[in-house]
Amino acid sequence: MHTYSRKLIIALTFIALTCGVAVAQKPPLRSITYRLSMSRPVSHLFEVAIIVELPEQLKDEPLQFQMAKWSPGRYGVFDFAKNVQEVRAVAENSATRPVKRVDDQTWSVAPLGSTTLTLSYKVFGNDLSGTFSQLDSRHANYNGGSIFMYVVDHKPDPVKLTIDPPAGWKIVNGRTVRAGQTEWQFPNWDVMIDTPTEIAPDWTQDNFEVNGKKYHVVVHSFGPEGGKRPGLVADIEKIVRAEVAMWGPPEFEEYTFLIHFAADDHSGDGMEHLTSTQIIQPGALAEPGVYEQTLGTVSHEFFHVWNVKRLRPQELGPWDFTRPLSTRGLWVAEGFTNYYGHLMLRRSGIWDDKKFLDRQAQTIRGIESAQGSRLMSAEESSMSAPFIDDAAHVQVTNLHNTSISYYPKGQLIGLVMDLLVRGRTGGKASLDDVMRDMYEEFYLKSSNSSYYLRGRGYQTEDLERVASHRAGFDLGDFFKRYVRDVEVLPYDEALAYVGLRLVKTQAKEPFDAGMWVEFEDPREGIIENVRNNSPAEDAGLQSHDALVSLAGKSVTKDSWLKTLAQYKSGESVPVVVRRDRRTIKTQIVLGQPERFDYRIEEKTDATAEQKALRTAWLSGK
Ligand SMILES: [Zn+2]
Ligand SMILES: [Zn+2]
C-alpha cells in the first residue's frame, strides 16, 4: 500500500513536471509592474494595480490573474481571494476591458488587441500576522501572498514593485538597500511575496554585523518597551552568532528581523523568509515574559534561513497555489527547526542546561500524552499540514484525538537522532554535520531545479541516506519505526549516551478521565473534547457538555483535577452535566492513571566520556 502510493506520487510528479515545461514555453510578458497604494488606511483596503506589457503574440489571448489559496510557511488554506473587491481592467488610453471571474480565485481579462493592460483591485487586510496583512491608521504590514495576485503562467517572469506610502510613512523590508526606497525589482513573483514589508511613520531600526554581514532589527511597538530594546538586540546578535557558528556564513549580505509588539493580547506569529522574518508578539516588550518569547521565536525563525528557506523539502517551491501543499518533510523543516531553536538558545548562553532539558521533557510529555501520537506518524502529520497548521474548521473534526503536530514530534525526532548519532559514533558525528551535508548537497552544490531558487529540494529518503552515510550506520530502521510509523522514540538509549535519563512519574493529579475541559467562565467548565475509549466517553459524556458538578460539588479551573485525584482507579465519580436544555447524571469509572510528569536528569553513574559528549552537544564545540 505504502509502496504503491509512493509510486503513484512519483508518476503524478512526473506529469506535473511535464506540464510545467510546456507552460514555461509561453513567451514571457514584456514587463509586470505592481503598484501598491493605501490612500485610506482606516478602511483597511490595500489598492493594488498590476500593469502588464504584452508581447505582440499574446495581445489577443485572455490573460488570467489569480489570488493564492495559501502562502508559504503556513499550510492551512485560507483563500485570500475572499478579501478581493472592485476588480477592474483598462488598456491604453484608459479604455476599459471586460473582467470575467473564472473561479473562486481567478479573474480573466481580454486584452482585445491591446499590448498594455492594468488590472486593479482592492484587498481588505486587518490581521497583523505573518500570513495575512494589516492596513490601519498606524501602519501597513503585508505578506505579499495575501494581497498580490500572480499572472497565471507568468510566475517565473521578473516583476517590479512600486509602493506609494501615506505622507510621512517609511517603508522597510528584507530587500531594502537605501533609506527612502519605494521601488524594488524581483526575479519573480515568488521572491516578491517572500519579502514582507512594513510601512509606518514610527518603527525603529537597530543594526549589528556578524562576519561582515549586516543585520537589521526593525521594531514597531504598540505598547511600552520598558527600555528593553537594546538588550533584545544584543541577545538577537548572540543567537545569530550561535547559528552562524553551526552553519557557516549565510548566503545573504543583509538580513532584517521585522518585529511587532502588538499589545492586543491576540496577534502572535513568526514567519520565515529568505532575507527576513516577521515576528509578531501579542504583548508589549515591557511586559513579563515577552522578551523571552521573542528570543524563542527569533532563534526558531533565523534557523529557517538554512533549514526550509534554502535546504527544503522537494515540494517547497515553486508552489501550486491552486491546491493545498503535500509534503512528507515538515517534521524536518519545522520539527528540526524547533529542536535547534531550543538548542541555539542554550548555545548562545541565553538558556542554561536545565532550561533546555526541561523544555525537551515538556515536549516529551505533550507528545506521549497525546492520543494522536499512537495514530499519526511524523510523515502523516506533515501530509496533514493543511488541516492542522492553524487551519480553521467549519466542520467539527476529531483531529484533537487523531493528530499530532509535526513541530513537537519532529523536535523529538531531531533530539533523539542527534544523540544516537553522537553516542554511537563517540562524538565523531552529529545531526549538525548531517544538516550541513544536506545543505551542501541540495542547496550549494545541486544544479537549479526551477526558476525559483538555487539548488533543489530533498525527499525524506535523502535525509535517511545522508544521515546514514555521515553516522556510519544504517538509519533505515529508525526512519521506519519513528518517522513513518508511530513507535515511542528510544529516549532512554539516546539520553544515556550523554549521561542523562528520562524520568516518568505519575502526576499529583493522575486522572482527567479523558476530558479536555475549558473554563472561559472560571465557574463553568465546558468539555471541549473527549478522548476516544476513555472513562468520560464510557460515561456517555460529549464535547460541549457543561460540567455542573463532579463528585457532588461544583468545580473550577483549579479544582476539577484535584476532585478527581481524591478517587482511585476503578472507583466511580458521580458527574452532572448540562447538555442543551437537559441535565444528565452519570458516573465516571476511573481507569488507570492517565496524567504523567516527565523530567530529564543526570544519571548517577554518568561517565566522564558521557559528560564530555553532553558538553560538546550543548555548547556546539
Ligand atoms: Zn507596523
Ligand atoms: Zn518554523
GROMACS .gro file of C-alpha atoms in nm, residues 51-307:
model
  257
   51ILE     CA    1   0.045   4.673  -1.510
   52VAL     CA    2   0.148   4.422  -1.775
   53GLU     CA    3   0.306   4.482  -2.112
   54LEU     CA    4   0.219   4.201  -2.351
   55PRO     CA    5   0.426   4.072  -2.643
   56GLU     CA    6   0.251   4.106  -2.980
   57GLN     CA    7   0.165   3.734  -2.998
   58LEU     CA    8  -0.032   3.749  -2.669
   59LYS     CA    9  -0.237   4.064  -2.728
   60ASP     CA   10  -0.545   3.873  -2.839
   61GLU     CA   11  -0.536   3.599  -2.574
   62PRO     CA   12  -0.721   3.631  -2.241
   63LEU     CA   13  -0.482   3.680  -1.950
   64GLN     CA   14  -0.561   3.527  -1.610
   65PHE     CA   15  -0.483   3.670  -1.270
   66GLN     CA   16  -0.500   3.455  -0.960
   67MET     CA   17  -0.507   3.501  -0.582
   68ALA     CA   18  -0.317   3.225  -0.397
   69LYS     CA   19  -0.521   2.994  -0.173
   70TRP     CA   20  -0.247   2.991   0.093
   71SER     CA   21   0.107   3.120   0.130
   72PRO     CA   22   0.442   2.956   0.205
   73GLY     CA   23   0.525   2.883   0.568
   74ARG     CA   24   0.165   2.837   0.680
   75TYR     CA   25  -0.010   2.544   0.523
   76GLY     CA   26  -0.372   2.599   0.620
   77VAL     CA   27  -0.584   2.702   0.318
   78PHE     CA   28  -0.728   3.050   0.363
   79ASP     CA   29  -0.848   3.151   0.015
   80PHE     CA   30  -0.707   3.503   0.007
   81ALA     CA   31  -0.945   3.581  -0.284
   82LYS     CA   32  -1.229   3.625  -0.035
   83ASN     CA   33  -1.091   3.969   0.058
   84VAL     CA   34  -1.060   4.097  -0.301
   85GLN     CA   35  -1.309   4.357  -0.427
   86GLU     CA   36  -1.359   4.600  -0.716
   87VAL     CA   37  -1.155   4.420  -0.981
   88ARG     CA   38  -1.126   4.633  -1.295
   89ALA     CA   39  -0.914   4.632  -1.610
   90VAL     CA   40  -0.811   4.904  -1.851
   91ALA     CA   41  -0.596   4.910  -2.164
   92GLU     CA   42  -0.409   5.204  -2.321
   93ASN     CA   43  -0.590   5.536  -2.306
   94SER     CA   44  -0.794   5.415  -2.006
   95ALA     CA   45  -1.020   5.209  -2.231
   96THR     CA   46  -1.193   4.951  -2.010
   97ARG     CA   47  -1.155   4.582  -2.075
   98PRO     CA   48  -1.404   4.316  -1.959
   99VAL     CA   49  -1.306   4.119  -1.646
  100LYS     CA   50  -1.457   3.775  -1.605
  101ARG     CA   51  -1.449   3.581  -1.278
  102VAL     CA   52  -1.342   3.232  -1.383
  103ASP     CA   53  -1.347   3.053  -1.048
  104ASP     CA   54  -1.303   3.119  -0.674
  105GLN     CA   55  -0.950   3.253  -0.720
  106THR     CA   56  -0.915   3.353  -1.086
  107TRP     CA   57  -1.004   3.657  -1.296
  108SER     CA   58  -0.966   3.665  -1.673
  109VAL     CA   59  -0.914   3.976  -1.886
  110ALA     CA   60  -0.937   4.000  -2.263
  111PRO     CA   61  -0.675   4.248  -2.395
  112LEU     CA   62  -0.870   4.280  -2.725
  113GLY     CA   63  -0.559   4.365  -2.920
  114SER     CA   64  -0.403   4.594  -2.663
  115THR     CA   65  -0.040   4.540  -2.556
  116THR     CA   66  -0.076   4.716  -2.221
  117LEU     CA   67  -0.320   4.607  -1.952
  118THR     CA   68  -0.372   4.734  -1.599
  119LEU     CA   69  -0.565   4.516  -1.358
  120SER     CA   70  -0.663   4.698  -1.043
  121TYR     CA   71  -0.840   4.580  -0.730
  122LYS     CA   72  -0.871   4.648  -0.360
  123VAL     CA   73  -0.791   4.387  -0.098
  124PHE     CA   74  -0.903   4.403   0.263
  125GLY     CA   75  -0.645   4.332   0.531
  126ASN     CA   76  -0.687   4.377   0.903
  127ASP     CA   77  -0.486   4.091   1.060
  128LEU     CA   78  -0.139   4.152   1.199
  129SER     CA   79   0.012   3.817   1.106
  130GLY     CA   80   0.293   3.655   0.911
  131THR     CA   81   0.030   3.505   0.678
  132PHE     CA   82  -0.223   3.786   0.641
  133SER     CA   83  -0.186   4.163   0.612
  134GLN     CA   84  -0.292   4.471   0.803
  135LEU     CA   85  -0.361   4.826   0.696
  136ASP     CA   86  -0.490   5.066   0.957
  137SER     CA   87  -0.428   5.415   1.086
  138ARG     CA   88  -0.098   5.302   1.249
  139HIS     CA   89   0.072   5.111   0.973
  140ALA     CA   90   0.065   4.880   0.673
  141ASN     CA   91   0.219   4.540   0.723
  142TYR     CA   92   0.177   4.287   0.449
  143ASN     CA   93   0.251   3.932   0.349
  144GLY     CA   94   0.260   3.960  -0.032
  145GLY     CA   95   0.091   3.623  -0.088
  146SER     CA   96  -0.227   3.755   0.073
  147ILE     CA   97  -0.252   4.074  -0.136
  148PHE     CA   98  -0.074   4.029  -0.471
  149MET     CA   99  -0.234   3.823  -0.750
  150TYR     CA  100   0.007   3.650  -0.986
  151VAL     CA  101  -0.032   3.636  -1.362
  152VAL     CA  102  -0.116   3.275  -1.448
  153ASP     CA  103   0.168   3.105  -1.646
  154HIS     CA  104   0.396   3.404  -1.572
  155LYS     CA  105   0.500   3.349  -1.211
  156PRO     CA  106   0.863   3.298  -1.328
  157ASP     CA  107   0.871   3.639  -1.502
  158PRO     CA  108   1.063   3.926  -1.334
  159VAL     CA  109   0.844   4.178  -1.152
  160LYS     CA  110   0.880   4.535  -1.037
  161LEU     CA  111   0.710   4.674  -0.727
  162THR     CA  112   0.634   5.039  -0.654
  163ILE     CA  113   0.486   5.144  -0.320
  164ASP     CA  114   0.314   5.476  -0.266
  165PRO     CA  115   0.304   5.525   0.112
  166PRO     CA  116   0.092   5.778   0.303
  167ALA     CA  117   0.280   6.103   0.375
  168GLY     CA  118   0.541   6.059   0.647
  169TRP     CA  119   0.531   5.678   0.643
  170LYS     CA  120   0.860   5.493   0.581
  171ILE     CA  121   0.893   5.158   0.402
  172VAL     CA  122   1.121   4.875   0.513
  173ASN     CA  123   1.167   4.512   0.412
  174GLY     CA  124   1.436   4.248   0.381
  175ARG     CA  125   1.539   4.379   0.038
  176THR     CA  126   1.571   4.746   0.131
  177VAL     CA  127   1.913   4.878   0.032
  178ARG     CA  128   1.870   5.251   0.091
  179ALA     CA  129   1.658   5.482   0.307
  180GLY     CA  130   1.354   5.623   0.130
  181GLN     CA  131   1.340   5.338  -0.121
  182THR     CA  132   0.998   5.296  -0.284
  183GLU     CA  133   1.083   5.065  -0.578
  184TRP     CA  134   1.204   4.708  -0.592
  185GLN     CA  135   1.292   4.467  -0.871
  186PHE     CA  136   1.237   4.094  -0.802
  187PRO     CA  137   1.348   3.798  -1.015
  188ASN     CA  138   0.997   3.651  -0.995
  189TRP     CA  139   0.661   3.676  -0.813
  190ASP     CA  140   0.763   3.409  -0.558
  191VAL     CA  141   1.054   3.619  -0.435
  192MET     CA  142   0.836   3.931  -0.424
  193ILE     CA  143   0.589   3.758  -0.190
  194ASP     CA  144   0.883   3.630   0.012
  195THR     CA  145   0.953   3.992   0.106
  196PRO     CA  146   0.707   4.101   0.378
  197THR     CA  147   0.701   4.478   0.413
  198GLU     CA  148   0.633   4.728   0.690
  199ILE     CA  149   0.516   5.083   0.620
  200ALA     CA  150   0.465   5.321   0.912
  201PRO     CA  151   0.581   5.657   1.049
  202ASP     CA  152   0.735   5.527   1.372
  203TRP     CA  153   0.923   5.198   1.352
  204THR     CA  154   1.278   5.187   1.486
  205GLN     CA  155   1.584   5.019   1.342
  206ASP     CA  156   1.892   4.887   1.521
  207ASN     CA  157   2.182   4.727   1.335
  208PHE     CA  158   2.472   4.493   1.402
  209GLU     CA  159   2.725   4.300   1.195
  210VAL     CA  160   2.841   3.940   1.221
  211ASN     CA  161   3.133   3.828   1.000
  212GLY     CA  162   3.076   4.115   0.758
  213LYS     CA  163   2.702   4.050   0.712
  214LYS     CA  164   2.460   4.324   0.813
  215TYR     CA  165   2.161   4.256   1.039
  216HIS     CA  166   1.873   4.497   1.099
  217VAL     CA  167   1.629   4.474   1.386
  218VAL     CA  168   1.317   4.671   1.291
  219VAL     CA  169   1.074   4.710   1.579
  220HIS     CA  170   0.723   4.852   1.573
  221SER     CA  171   0.590   4.872   1.928
  222PHE     CA  172   0.222   4.930   2.008
  223GLY     CA  173   0.295   4.922   2.380
  224PRO     CA  174   0.573   5.025   2.621
  225GLU     CA  175   0.919   4.879   2.566
  226GLY     CA  176   1.044   4.938   2.921
  227GLY     CA  177   1.393   5.019   2.793
  228LYS     CA  178   1.441   4.656   2.690
  229ARG     CA  179   1.512   4.706   2.318
  230PRO     CA  180   1.893   4.744   2.337
  231GLY     CA  181   1.917   4.423   2.542
  232LEU     CA  182   1.692   4.245   2.294
  233VAL     CA  183   1.911   4.348   2.000
  234ALA     CA  184   2.224   4.230   2.186
  235ASP     CA  185   2.063   3.891   2.257
  236ILE     CA  186   1.947   3.856   1.895
  237GLU     CA  187   2.311   3.906   1.794
  238LYS     CA  188   2.414   3.620   2.028
  239ILE     CA  189   2.161   3.390   1.862
  240VAL     CA  190   2.282   3.490   1.513
  241ARG     CA  191   2.641   3.414   1.617
  242ALA     CA  192   2.546   3.070   1.757
  243GLU     CA  193   2.355   2.970   1.441
  244VAL     CA  194   2.619   3.103   1.201
  245ALA     CA  195   2.878   2.907   1.403
  246MET     CA  196   2.689   2.588   1.320
  247TRP     CA  197   2.601   2.650   0.955
  248GLY     CA  198   2.885   2.871   0.833
  249PRO     CA  199   2.835   3.204   0.656
  250PRO     CA  200   2.481   3.269   0.533
  251GLU     CA  201   2.432   3.339   0.164
  252PHE     CA  202   2.281   3.689   0.203
  253GLU     CA  203   2.461   4.019   0.264
  254GLU     CA  204   2.182   4.172   0.474
  255TYR     CA  205   1.902   4.027   0.687
  256THR     CA  206   1.611   4.200   0.859
  257PHE     CA  207   1.415   4.098   1.170
  258LEU     CA  208   1.073   4.268   1.141
  259ILE     CA  209   0.932   4.259   1.492
  260HIS     CA  210   0.591   4.381   1.614
  261PHE     CA  211   0.485   4.409   1.974
  262ALA     CA  212   0.111   4.411   1.904
  263ALA     CA  213  -0.006   4.480   2.260
  264ASP     CA  214  -0.350   4.341   2.171
  265ASP     CA  215  -0.318   4.004   2.351
  266HIS     CA  216  -0.406   3.803   2.042
  267SER     CA  217  -0.181   3.871   1.740
  268GLY     CA  218   0.116   3.634   1.751
  269ASP     CA  219   0.324   3.476   1.476
  270GLY     CA  220   0.664   3.405   1.333
  271MET     CA  221   0.726   3.361   0.961
  272GLU     CA  222   1.047   3.276   0.781
  273HIS     CA  223   1.169   3.437   0.460
  274LEU     CA  224   1.487   3.431   0.250
  275THR     CA  225   1.637   3.754   0.385
  276SER     CA  226   1.398   3.845   0.667
  277THR     CA  227   1.149   3.722   0.922
  278GLN     CA  228   0.821   3.861   1.051
  279ILE     CA  229   0.780   3.819   1.426
  280ILE     CA  230   0.462   3.931   1.598
  281GLN     CA  231   0.426   3.919   1.975
  282PRO     CA  232   0.082   3.965   2.130
  283GLY     CA  233   0.216   4.160   2.430
  284ALA     CA  234   0.428   4.471   2.487
  285LEU     CA  235   0.804   4.437   2.521
  286ALA     CA  236   0.795   4.582   2.874
  287GLU     CA  237   0.563   4.306   2.996
  288PRO     CA  238   0.689   3.995   3.178
  289GLY     CA  239   0.783   3.703   2.954
  290VAL     CA  240   0.754   3.890   2.623
  291TYR     CA  241   1.130   3.944   2.588
  292GLU     CA  242   1.199   3.570   2.637
  293GLN     CA  243   0.922   3.465   2.397
  294THR     CA  244   1.059   3.699   2.132
  295LEU     CA  245   1.405   3.542   2.158
  296GLY     CA  246   1.247   3.196   2.131
  297THR     CA  247   1.081   3.295   1.805
  298VAL     CA  248   1.399   3.469   1.679
  299SER     CA  249   1.603   3.155   1.739
  300HIS     CA  250   1.349   2.940   1.551
  301GLU     CA  251   1.294   3.176   1.257
  302PHE     CA  252   1.661   3.254   1.199
  303PHE     CA  253   1.737   2.880   1.180
  304HIS     CA  254   1.495   2.871   0.886
  305VAL     CA  255   1.745   3.085   0.688
  306TRP     CA  256   1.905   2.748   0.616
  307ASN     CA  257   1.651   2.480   0.713
   0.00000   0.00000   0.00000
